[in-house]
Structures are given as structure tokens and as C-alpha cells.
Amino acid sequence: MTKAGRRPLVAGNWKMNGLRSSVSVVEAVRNGLSPDLLCDVDVLICPPSTLISSCVAAVYGSPVAIGGQNLHAKRNGAFTGSISAEMLADLGASYVIVGHSERRAYHHETDDGVHAKALGARRAGLCGIICVGETQDEREEGRTLDIVRAQLAIGVPKGATGADTVIAYEPVWAIGTGLTPTPADIAEVHASLREMLGQLIGPEAAKVRILYGGSVKPGNARELMAVENVDGALVGGASLVADDFLGIVNAYAR
Ligand code: PGA
């Protein structure tokens, strides 16, 4: 299910879950991936920052990548409690999630802030996973495409490439709820995002992976990943259980 040469990415977002004992989940994912599959799909786990170092050690020598869930846009300075892209990269992270809807909702992140963070990620050599998505009200008002296109237009830095940028479409109402848009709805949004990316970065848009996120489970992954312009998944709850996460990665098994 590689689409237009884009290598699929299945990314787990653990959110604020996991203690040191949870590194065993990463080990179980590493051990459970079939070598055949890894030729076809990239696998990423984004644990809380406290576990990045031990998770990087746990996947050492394997193709599983480790990423952060958030970053501060600046390189360093008097920003108590914050973590920069350079710090994540220093631990061995290779990706970072930018502008997740929970960051937007609970930490008042704006599209301009997302833009600055995406630049920070690029500066440190991390691939930024920029999240966009509409709320239930926005969907009911018929504003989905306007909302996600505006988020993209402001959030994505000039000169973004397929190597330094991934987009994740995550409808806010689908996150953690068990609800998902229909494949046709997802196809419409992803096509619109791809078109908007084309306006922003030109032909490079064809190389940027656009993930779907929101209640992706082993039972629906195959159907969702088959949708046109869906280049993988950003997985919350189901990434906390190795078998469930592996079940989603296996949606890419031939
Ligand atoms: P979910 O979360 O898979 O638990 O719905 C997705 C996300 O927030 O990235």
C-alpha cells in the first residue's frame, strides 16, 4: 500500500502514559515486527520525554524509531520545564509531534506556534509530524476543509520536504472516542491537504506523508490505510499495547 512512492509510517503516540516498566512494550514491538514488513513501512514510537533515552536504547540496532511528543521552538534558554529539538535529537529521537490537538486545546498552541516549532524540529534535524484537525462543531458547520487547510497553510514552514515533514490529519472528535470519519470523508480531507501542500511547497508535496489519526485500531487499520492519500497512522490508545500496535503495523502486510 505504498502510494506514489511514499513509504508508509505507523507512529505511536503514548501521550502522558508510561513508566520505566513500559519500555518492555517497545521491546515487544521491536521483537514482534516481521523483517519482511519493515521493508515496506516505517515504525515510530513517541513515548513521554522521560522514557526517550531508555526507548532509544531498547530499539538500538532495529529499524524502530523513537520520537518526542512536543518541543519548545527555541534551541535553549530560560524556559523552565521545556525541552528543545536539540535535546530530543541528543537523546536519539528522530521525529517529533508538533501541534497535537491536545497541545492546542490544553496548552493554547496556535498555528504560528506550530510553525515556529516545526522550524525548530527542522533546525535540529528532526522530522516534524504536524497535526491538523477539526472539532465536532467545526465539522457540523461544514468547515472541516477550511479549518485544516488554514492550519496547514500557517503551520508548514517554507521549503518543507518529504524528509523533514509529515502531516497528520486527526479529527479532534475521533481522538480517543472510538469514532472515525468514513473512508470517503478521510479521502476528501487528505486530497485537499495534498492540494494545499502543493500550493505551499510545490512538487515536493507529492513526497510528504499524510497520516490519519483518531481511533485507529487493529480492526479498522486495513480499511483506513487503504484510503487514497493515507500514508500511515498516528495511533494513541492502541499504541500502548504491543499486540494492538503490531496489529496496526500489520495492516501493511502483503
Ligand atoms: P487515539 O489517539 O488513537 O487514542 O484516538 C490518536 C492521537 O491522539 O494521536
XYZ file of N, CA and C and ligand atoms in Angstrom:
771
model
N 0.815 -1.219 0.000
C 0.000 0.000 0.000
C 0.849 1.270 0.000
N 2.087 1.151 -0.483
C 2.872 2.367 -0.689
C 2.196 3.182 -1.774
N 2.009 4.461 -1.522
C 1.292 5.273 -2.501
C 2.228 6.312 -3.106
N 2.312 6.309 -4.428
C 3.128 7.286 -5.157
C 4.552 7.355 -4.613
N 5.091 6.206 -4.228
C 6.474 6.152 -3.763
C 6.670 6.600 -2.328
N 5.590 6.977 -1.656
C 5.738 7.409 -0.251
C 5.734 6.181 0.661
N 6.759 6.100 1.511
C 6.885 4.968 2.411
C 5.950 5.171 3.595
N 5.045 4.238 3.880
C 4.105 4.463 4.984
C 4.821 4.572 6.329
N 4.192 5.296 7.240
C 4.722 5.470 8.593
C 3.606 5.143 9.581
N 3.860 4.205 10.483
C 2.923 3.955 11.579
C 3.589 4.457 12.851
N 2.968 5.476 13.459
C 3.564 6.162 14.601
C 2.672 6.006 15.824
N 3.266 5.654 16.944
C 2.524 5.553 18.203
C 2.781 6.778 19.060
N 1.711 7.337 19.605
C 1.812 8.496 20.499
C 1.314 8.041 21.873
N 2.240 7.872 22.779
C 1.861 7.353 24.107
C 1.216 8.410 24.988
N 1.307 9.672 24.593
C 0.782 10.769 25.426
C 1.395 10.681 26.825
N 0.659 11.064 27.866
C 1.262 11.059 29.207
C 1.014 9.699 29.869
N 1.555 8.679 29.235
C 1.425 7.316 29.744
C 2.791 6.644 29.677
N 3.099 5.875 30.695
C 4.313 5.072 30.649
C 5.295 5.410 31.752
N 5.708 4.366 32.458
C 6.791 4.459 33.442
C 7.937 3.607 32.905
N 9.012 3.518 33.658
C 10.174 2.798 33.125
C 9.825 1.366 32.706
N 8.870 0.764 33.440
C 8.485 -0.613 33.109
C 7.874 -0.707 31.704
N 7.397 0.431 31.175
C 6.744 0.411 29.854
C 7.729 0.241 28.706
N 9.017 0.365 28.979
C 9.999 0.142 27.917
C 9.838 -1.279 27.369
N 9.288 -2.177 28.184
C 9.054 -3.552 27.717
C 8.080 -3.578 26.533
N 7.186 -2.588 26.454
C 6.258 -2.530 25.303
C 7.055 -2.250 24.024
N 8.016 -1.340 24.130
C 8.859 -1.028 22.964
C 9.657 -2.275 22.555
N 10.161 -2.978 23.543
C 10.914 -4.207 23.231
C 10.018 -5.229 22.540
N 8.775 -5.328 23.029
C 7.847 -6.297 22.425
C 7.510 -5.899 20.986
N 7.386 -4.600 20.730
C 7.135 -4.141 19.350
C 8.342 -4.480 18.483
N 9.518 -4.123 18.978
C 10.762 -4.416 18.227
C 10.838 -5.902 17.880
N 10.575 -6.754 18.875
C 10.708 -8.199 18.660
C 9.584 -8.773 17.811
N 8.440 -8.091 17.789
C 7.267 -8.655 17.099
C 7.155 -8.252 15.645
N 8.014 -7.337 15.191
C 7.910 -6.876 13.800
C 8.525 -7.898 12.869
N 7.789 -8.265 11.850
C 8.377 -9.235 10.923
C 9.335 -8.485 9.993
N 10.516 -9.062 9.743
C 11.522 -8.379 8.908
C 10.975 -8.018 7.534
N 10.102 -8.862 6.983
C 9.520 -8.576 5.656
C 8.809 -7.234 5.651
N 8.030 -7.042 6.731
C 7.192 -5.861 6.820
C 8.027 -4.588 6.881
N 9.173 -4.688 7.536
C 9.990 -3.488 7.739
C 10.603 -2.979 6.448
N 10.547 -3.799 5.401
C 10.982 -3.290 4.097
C 9.949 -2.318 3.556
N 8.732 -2.391 4.085
C 7.617 -1.665 3.475
C 7.084 -0.517 4.312
N 7.435 -0.463 5.584
C 6.788 0.523 6.453
C 7.770 1.015 7.517
N 7.689 2.313 7.823
C 8.475 2.872 8.925
C 7.647 2.787 10.205
N 8.308 2.476 11.303
C 7.619 2.319 12.587
C 8.264 3.274 13.594
N 7.420 4.013 14.290
C 7.888 5.046 15.222
C 7.082 4.963 16.510
N 7.755 5.133 17.634
C 7.055 5.248 18.918
C 7.485 6.557 19.580
N 6.488 7.331 20.022
C 6.751 8.590 20.720
C 6.318 8.435 22.177
N 7.251 8.042 23.044
C 6.931 7.894 24.457
C 7.036 9.260 25.141
N 6.668 9.352 26.413
C 6.941 10.608 27.119
C 8.445 10.887 27.145
N 8.823 12.146 27.273
C 10.246 12.533 27.199
C 11.099 11.773 28.202
N 10.491 11.456 29.355
C 11.243 10.765 30.415
C 11.749 9.396 29.970
N 11.106 8.828 28.941
C 11.460 7.465 28.519
C 12.220 7.422 27.202
N 12.454 8.587 26.590
C 13.073 8.580 25.254
C 14.423 7.869 25.286
N 15.225 8.222 26.285
C 16.567 7.659 26.327
C 16.526 6.132 26.438
N 15.710 5.617 27.351
C 15.690 4.156 27.505
C 15.023 3.475 26.316
N 14.045 4.149 25.686
C 13.425 3.547 24.494
C 14.419 3.519 23.327
N 15.216 4.581 23.196
C 16.242 4.598 22.132
C 17.194 3.421 22.347
N 17.579 3.193 23.600
C 18.472 2.061 23.884
C 17.785 0.740 23.547
N 16.480 0.667 23.815
C 15.744 -0.588 23.591
C 15.605 -0.931 22.108
N 15.593 0.079 21.244
C 15.426 -0.211 19.804
C 16.766 -0.173 19.071
N 17.852 -0.002 19.806
C 19.174 0.118 19.183
C 19.421 -1.053 18.229
N 19.854 -0.755 17.033
C 20.134 -1.805 16.051
C 18.894 -2.320 15.342
N 17.720 -1.808 15.688
C 16.493 -2.217 14.987
C 15.987 -1.028 14.170
N 15.066 -1.260 13.241
C 14.576 -0.135 12.428
C 13.513 0.716 13.119
N 13.129 0.376 14.347
C 12.105 1.173 15.028
C 12.709 2.517 15.440
N 11.981 3.592 15.144
C 12.450 4.939 15.500
C 11.714 5.418 16.745
N 12.360 6.363 17.447
C 11.776 6.944 18.653
C 11.647 8.449 18.434
N 10.540 9.014 18.911
C 10.328 10.449 18.731
C 9.778 11.108 19.975
N 9.761 12.448 19.954
C 9.162 13.224 21.036
C 7.717 13.569 20.712
N 7.001 14.061 21.713
C 5.587 14.416 21.539
C 5.372 15.918 21.429
N 6.415 16.669 21.734
C 6.303 18.125 21.756
C 7.714 18.683 21.872
N 7.874 19.958 21.584
C 9.175 20.609 21.757
C 8.954 22.084 21.999
N 9.975 22.753 22.513
C 9.983 24.212 22.536
C 10.658 24.666 21.239
N 10.185 25.781 20.689
C 10.725 26.220 19.396
C 12.178 26.680 19.479
N 12.575 27.207 20.645
C 13.936 27.748 20.771
C 14.949 26.632 21.053
N 16.193 26.955 20.765
C 17.267 25.976 20.949
C 17.574 25.733 22.429
N 17.569 26.803 23.203
C 17.833 26.711 24.648
C 17.459 28.047 25.279
N 17.551 28.150 26.589
C 17.274 29.422 27.241
C 16.451 29.263 28.496
N 15.957 30.410 29.008
C 15.228 30.419 30.280
C 13.761 30.069 30.039
N 13.500 28.795 29.807
C 12.142 28.308 29.548
C 11.913 27.075 30.429
N 11.704 27.339 31.702
C 11.645 26.273 32.701
C 10.664 25.169 32.303
N 11.156 23.959 32.340
C 10.293 22.807 32.080
C 10.193 22.422 30.620
N 10.766 23.234 29.733
C 10.625 22.953 28.301
C 11.804 22.153 27.764
N 11.574 21.539 26.622
C 12.588 20.676 26.001
C 12.723 21.090 24.541
N 13.961 21.294 24.085
C 14.171 21.745 22.707
C 14.367 20.560 21.764
N 14.270 20.872 20.473
C 14.503 19.844 19.457
C 15.918 19.283 19.582
N 16.878 20.174 19.897
C 18.265 19.711 20.032
C 18.379 18.683 21.161
N 17.621 18.909 22.238
C 17.672 17.963 23.363
C 17.082 16.611 22.969
N 15.984 16.655 22.213
C 15.380 15.398 21.748
C 16.341 14.660 20.816
N 16.947 15.419 19.899
C 17.878 14.799 18.950
C 19.084 14.220 19.685
N 19.513 14.930 20.718
C 20.673 14.492 21.503
C 20.409 13.130 22.167
N 19.142 12.868 22.467
C 18.780 11.579 23.092
C 18.640 10.463 22.062
N 18.615 10.837 20.789
C 18.466 9.816 19.755
C 17.088 9.799 19.118
N 16.245 10.789 19.462
C 14.940 10.887 18.796
C 15.163 11.331 17.352
N 14.287 10.882 16.445
C 14.420 11.315 15.055
C 13.164 12.018 14.542
N 12.083 11.941 15.283
C 10.835 12.620 14.915
C 10.339 13.408 16.134
N 9.423 14.335 15.879
C 8.707 14.974 16.991
C 7.316 15.392 16.503
N 6.311 15.121 17.342
C 4.936 15.528 17.030
C 4.813 17.026 17.320
N 4.174 17.747 16.394
C 4.045 19.205 16.526
C 2.563 19.590 16.424
N 2.070 20.297 17.430
C 0.709 20.830 17.346
C -0.380 19.794 17.461
N -0.150 18.758 18.261
C -1.231 17.795 18.518
C -2.431 18.548 19.091
N -3.636 18.082 18.805
C -4.835 18.830 19.237
C -4.909 18.964 20.749
N -4.304 18.025 21.483
C -4.309 18.175 22.947
C -3.388 19.317 23.368
N -2.311 19.524 22.646
C -1.449 20.685 22.917
C -2.199 21.972 22.556
N -2.910 21.938 21.438
C -3.651 23.140 21.028
C -4.742 23.453 22.053
N -5.449 22.403 22.532
C -6.592 22.632 23.421
C -6.162 22.976 24.841
N -5.172 22.255 25.373
C -4.839 22.430 26.799
C -3.667 23.367 27.029
N -2.893 23.639 26.001
C -1.720 24.499 26.171
C -1.755 25.689 25.212
N -2.937 25.914 24.640
C -3.185 27.117 23.836
C -2.183 27.295 22.703
N -1.781 26.208 22.089
C -0.844 26.342 20.968
C -1.575 26.882 19.747
N -0.937 27.819 19.088
C -1.523 28.451 17.906
C -0.835 27.922 16.649
N -1.414 28.234 15.511
C -0.786 27.822 14.257
C 0.588 28.482 14.077
N 0.720 29.727 14.527
C 2.041 30.376 14.459
C 3.046 29.649 15.346
N 2.571 29.211 16.519
C 3.448 28.453 17.418
C 3.860 27.130 16.790
N 2.923 26.506 16.101
C 3.213 25.250 15.413
C 4.285 25.478 14.349
N 4.139 26.577 13.613
C 5.118 26.928 12.582
C 6.520 27.058 13.202
N 6.590 27.786 14.315
C 7.893 28.003 14.969
C 8.483 26.670 15.453
N 7.622 25.812 15.972
C 8.112 24.521 16.457
C 8.573 23.638 15.288
N 7.834 23.702 14.180
C 8.243 22.916 13.008
C 9.615 23.375 12.523
N 9.851 24.691 12.575
C 11.183 25.205 12.204
C 12.238 24.703 13.184
N 11.874 24.666 14.466
C 12.805 24.165 15.483
C 13.161 22.710 15.226
N 12.168 21.918 14.874
C 12.404 20.500 14.593
C 13.388 20.361 13.429
N 13.128 21.130 12.369
C 13.996 21.048 11.185
C 15.431 21.474 11.520
N 15.546 22.542 12.317
C 16.872 23.057 12.700
C 17.724 21.958 13.341
N 17.065 21.102 14.141
C 17.796 20.064 14.878
C 17.872 18.751 14.103
N 17.346 18.746 12.873
C 17.424 17.525 12.069
C 16.348 16.506 12.400
N 15.292 16.944 13.105
C 14.184 16.033 13.386
C 13.124 16.169 12.300
N 12.389 15.096 12.075
C 11.227 15.164 11.187
C 10.023 15.578 12.036
N 9.384 16.666 11.677
C 8.228 17.150 12.436
C 6.934 16.542 11.910
N 6.115 16.013 12.809
C 4.791 15.486 12.432
C 3.768 16.549 12.819
N 3.353 17.332 11.830
C 2.465 18.473 12.088
C 1.012 17.993 12.059
N 0.309 18.200 13.189
C -1.069 17.701 13.312
C -2.080 18.796 12.982
N -3.094 18.402 12.243
C -4.221 19.295 11.951
C -5.510 18.513 12.173
N -6.599 19.228 12.391
C -7.868 18.517 12.551
C -8.958 19.435 13.066
N -10.193 19.116 12.682
C -11.335 19.944 13.054
C -12.043 19.391 14.288
N -12.751 20.256 15.002
C -13.584 19.806 16.125
C -14.931 19.316 15.581
N -15.686 18.706 16.493
C -17.036 18.249 16.133
C -17.885 19.419 15.606
N -17.858 20.536 16.318
C -18.671 21.691 15.895
C -18.256 22.168 14.511
N -16.947 22.252 14.300
C -16.459 22.735 13.003
C -16.906 21.799 11.888
N -16.888 20.488 12.160
C -17.351 19.544 11.142
C -18.836 19.749 10.862
N -19.617 19.876 11.948
C -21.069 20.027 11.759
C -21.414 21.315 11.013
N -20.560 22.316 11.182
C -20.786 23.584 10.468
C -20.257 23.528 9.030
N -19.721 22.378 8.628
C -19.234 22.237 7.253
C -17.914 22.944 7.005
N -17.142 23.190 8.078
C -15.910 23.988 7.937
C -14.637 23.141 7.950
N -14.773 21.812 7.885
C -13.600 20.944 8.038
C -12.443 21.341 7.122
N -12.725 21.457 5.823
C -11.625 21.718 4.885
C -11.002 23.093 5.122
N -11.850 24.089 5.411
C -11.308 25.435 5.686
C -10.374 25.397 6.890
N -10.786 24.681 7.925
C -10.002 24.637 9.168
C -8.655 23.960 8.920
N -8.680 22.767 8.341
C -7.413 22.032 8.218
C -6.481 22.686 7.197
N -7.051 23.285 6.172
C -6.201 23.972 5.178
C -5.539 25.205 5.790
N -6.271 25.911 6.639
C -5.686 27.089 7.304
C -4.598 26.643 8.279
N -4.855 25.578 9.013
C -3.834 25.079 9.948
C -2.559 24.704 9.198
N -2.754 24.091 8.042
C -1.610 23.666 7.233
C -0.868 24.885 6.675
N -1.634 25.835 6.137
C -1.034 26.998 5.474
C -0.139 27.771 6.438
N -0.568 27.871 7.690
C 0.242 28.631 8.658
C 1.316 27.745 9.279
N 0.965 26.496 9.544
C 1.884 25.637 10.295
C 3.097 25.162 9.517
N 2.907 24.846 8.247
C 4.012 24.235 7.480
C 5.036 25.293 7.058
N 6.294 25.134 7.431
C 7.314 26.123 7.058
C 7.620 26.088 5.558
N 8.051 27.220 5.052
C 8.519 27.299 3.655
C 9.631 26.274 3.444
N 9.640 25.674 2.291
C 10.732 24.757 1.972
C 10.635 23.414 2.674
N 9.477 23.116 3.272
C 9.313 21.804 3.911
C 9.483 20.715 2.859
N 10.051 19.585 3.270
C 10.274 18.480 2.334
C 9.675 17.197 2.902
N 9.632 16.197 2.048
C 9.158 14.889 2.487
C 10.064 14.271 3.538
N 11.305 14.742 3.605
C 12.240 14.184 4.586
C 12.098 14.833 5.958
N 11.696 16.117 5.983
C 11.649 16.778 7.295
C 10.233 17.028 7.800
N 9.231 16.647 7.015
C 7.850 16.956 7.408
C 6.901 15.801 7.110
N 6.068 15.519 8.089
C 4.938 14.592 7.936
C 3.715 15.364 8.417
N 2.583 15.147 7.767
C 1.331 15.761 8.228
C 0.466 14.658 8.843
N -0.221 14.969 9.924
C -1.189 14.021 10.482
C -2.552 14.694 10.544
N -3.515 14.117 9.818
C -4.902 14.597 9.918
C -5.581 13.843 11.048
N -5.917 14.581 12.093
C -6.561 13.967 13.255
C -7.809 14.766 13.629
N -8.983 14.294 13.197
C -10.201 14.994 13.615
C -10.300 14.928 15.148
N -10.496 16.074 15.775
C -10.466 16.121 17.248
C -11.515 15.177 17.838
N -12.676 15.099 17.181
C -13.786 14.294 17.693
C -13.539 12.788 17.528
N -12.515 12.424 16.785
C -12.220 10.990 16.578
C -11.140 10.496 17.540
N -10.499 11.424 18.247
C -9.369 11.035 19.102
C -9.873 10.444 20.408
N -9.529 9.192 20.634
C -9.868 8.537 21.894
C -11.345 8.237 22.068
N -12.128 8.367 21.010
C -13.578 8.202 21.142
C -14.102 6.905 20.534
N -13.296 6.240 19.724
C -13.780 5.063 19.007
C -14.520 5.434 17.726
N -14.697 6.738 17.489
C -15.361 7.188 16.260
C -14.316 7.461 15.194
N -14.648 7.204 13.941
C -13.754 7.593 12.843
C -14.606 8.174 11.714
N -14.021 9.067 10.911
C -14.727 9.511 9.704
C -14.878 8.319 8.753
N -15.725 8.454 7.771
C -15.825 7.401 6.757
C -14.575 7.470 5.872
N -14.232 6.363 5.220
C -13.111 6.425 4.276
C -13.284 7.539 3.244
N -14.518 7.779 2.804
C -14.740 8.847 1.808
C -14.431 10.215 2.401
N -14.813 10.419 3.668
C -14.510 11.701 4.318
C -12.998 11.888 4.463
N -12.324 10.814 4.862
C -10.868 10.900 5.031
C -10.211 11.187 3.676
N -10.687 10.503 2.642
C -10.115 10.712 1.300
C -10.269 12.168 0.867
N -11.418 12.754 1.175
C -11.666 14.145 0.775
C -10.691 15.090 1.490
N -10.521 14.873 2.805
C -9.636 15.764 3.564
C -8.183 15.581 3.112
N -7.756 14.328 2.953
C -6.353 14.101 2.572
C -6.059 14.656 1.178
N -7.013 14.533 0.267
C -6.800 15.096 -1.083
C -6.688 16.615 -0.994
N -7.505 17.206 -0.144
C -7.471 18.658 -0.005
C -6.154 19.108 0.639
N -5.689 18.333 1.627
C -4.408 18.668 2.266
C -3.263 18.538 1.257
N -3.314 17.501 0.440
C -2.244 17.315 -0.555
C -2.252 18.487 -1.538
N -3.443 18.915 -1.928
C -3.545 20.025 -2.881
C -3.002 21.318 -2.247
N -3.368 21.528 -0.980
C -2.883 22.720 -0.262
C -1.363 22.679 -0.116
N -0.840 21.499 0.179
C 0.620 21.352 0.283
C 1.283 21.732 -1.032
N 0.642 21.360 -2.133
C 1.168 21.700 -3.461
C 1.282 23.213 -3.623
N 0.260 23.930 -3.132
C 0.324 25.398 -3.197
C 1.465 25.936 -2.342
N 1.728 25.244 -1.222
C 2.715 25.755 -0.261
C 4.149 25.420 -0.656
N 4.355 24.184 -1.121
C 5.747 23.740 -1.331
C 5.989 23.154 -2.725
N 5.001 23.275 -3.588
C 5.204 22.827 -4.968
C 5.264 21.314 -5.100
N 6.045 20.822 -6.073
C 6.058 19.390 -6.379
C 6.495 18.520 -5.199
N 7.223 19.101 -4.244
C 7.659 18.335 -3.073
C 6.453 17.782 -2.301
N 5.291 18.397 -2.502
C 4.073 17.958 -1.802
C 3.788 16.473 -2.035
N 4.189 15.985 -3.207
C 3.917 14.582 -3.534
C 4.739 13.638 -2.672
N 5.778 14.172 -2.024
C 6.658 13.317 -1.225
C 6.330 13.355 0.264
N 5.458 14.267 0.681
C 5.154 14.409 2.116
C 4.089 13.391 2.512
N 4.388 12.631 3.550
C 3.418 11.637 4.010
C 2.315 12.313 4.816
N 1.085 11.908 4.547
C -0.063 12.420 5.300
C -0.687 11.241 6.048
N -0.569 11.259 7.372
C -1.094 10.172 8.202
C -2.541 10.476 8.584
N -3.285 9.427 8.864
C -4.585 9.603 9.509
C -4.436 9.200 10.977
N -5.054 9.949 11.887
C -5.060 9.580 13.306
C -6.419 9.830 13.919
N -6.756 9.028 14.907
C -8.047 9.135 15.599
C -8.728 7.789 15.605
N -8.600 7.091 16.755
C -9.252 5.796 16.946
C -8.848 4.745 15.905
N -7.580 4.775 15.496
C -7.078 3.690 14.640
C -6.823 2.477 15.531
N -7.367 1.339 15.137
C -7.264 0.088 15.896
C -6.871 -1.028 14.924
N -6.459 -2.187 15.464
C -6.132 -3.291 14.542
C -7.319 -3.636 13.643
N -8.534 -3.501 14.163
C -9.722 -3.903 13.403
C -10.092 -2.973 12.260
N -9.672 -1.719 12.315
C -10.046 -0.797 11.224
C -8.842 -0.313 10.405
N -7.628 -0.731 10.817
C -6.424 -0.159 10.206
C -6.333 -0.452 8.707
N -6.658 -1.674 8.330
C -6.510 -2.037 6.924
C -7.394 -1.161 6.035
N -8.644 -0.975 6.475
C -9.580 -0.159 5.691
C -9.110 1.304 5.630
N -8.659 1.819 6.777
C -8.259 3.235 6.815
C -6.975 3.469 6.031
N -6.025 2.527 6.152
C -4.736 2.718 5.483
C -4.846 2.565 3.969
N -5.933 1.916 3.522
C -6.120 1.726 2.080
C -6.646 2.986 1.399
N -7.100 3.958 2.188
C -7.706 5.157 1.600
C -6.648 5.940 0.821
N -7.072 6.458 -0.309
C -6.212 7.272 -1.167
C -5.542 8.390 -0.365
N -4.264 8.583 -0.563
C -3.515 9.659 0.108
C -3.307 9.456 1.600
N -3.670 8.300 2.137
C -3.357 7.999 3.539
C -2.051 7.205 3.551
N -1.029 7.806 4.153
C 0.319 7.219 4.107
C 0.749 6.676 5.460
N -0.219 6.251 6.265
C 0.116 5.687 7.556
C -0.807 6.210 8.630
N -0.447 5.921 9.888
C -1.342 6.223 11.005
C -0.587 6.866 12.156
N -1.281 7.764 12.857
C -0.804 8.238 14.154
C -1.755 7.635 15.182
N -1.203 6.824 16.062
C -2.010 5.955 16.919
C -1.809 6.340 18.378
N -2.895 6.614 19.077
C -2.801 6.918 20.502
C -3.000 5.659 21.334
N -4.210 5.475 21.828
C -4.505 4.394 22.778
C -3.966 3.032 22.368
N -4.165 2.669 21.112
C -3.765 1.323 20.681
C -2.247 1.154 20.608
N -1.490 2.255 20.753
C -0.029 2.098 20.710
C 0.542 1.717 22.078
N -0.315 1.704 23.094
C 0.163 1.385 24.443
C 0.264 -0.115 24.672
N -0.361 -0.888 23.795
C -0.365 -2.344 23.917
C 0.363 -2.904 22.692
N 1.460 -3.615 22.926
C 2.312 -4.040 21.804
C 1.529 -4.808 20.748
N 0.669 -5.738 21.163
C -0.050 -6.551 20.176
C -0.997 -5.696 19.327
N -1.618 -4.700 19.958
C -2.533 -3.838 19.202
C -1.742 -2.994 18.188
N -0.621 -2.438 18.663
C 0.189 -1.607 17.762
C 0.720 -2.452 16.603
N 1.194 -3.655 16.935
C 1.687 -4.554 15.878
C 0.558 -4.916 14.920
N -0.647 -5.070 15.452
C -1.803 -5.381 14.602
C -2.042 -4.274 13.586
N -1.799 -3.024 13.998
C -1.975 -1.897 13.073
C -0.843 -1.880 12.036
N 0.385 -2.086 12.495
C 1.511 -2.137 11.539
C 1.247 -3.253 10.509
N 0.671 -4.341 10.977
C 0.413 -5.487 10.099
C -0.639 -5.200 9.024
N -1.325 -4.068 9.158
C -2.244 -3.672 8.077
C -1.457 -3.536 6.777
N -0.149 -3.346 6.898
C 0.697 -3.170 5.709
C 1.307 -4.477 5.227
N 0.954 -5.594 5.919
C 1.484 -6.888 5.474
C 0.888 -7.220 4.115
N 1.712 -7.786 3.253
C 1.215 -8.109 1.901
C 0.431 -9.399 1.891
P -6.311 7.650 19.620
O -5.381 8.969 19.634
O -5.675 6.662 18.685
O -6.315 7.174 21.052
O -7.654 8.080 19.148
C -4.794 9.453 18.453
C -3.924 10.640 18.748
O -4.283 11.466 19.588
O -2.833 10.795 18.156
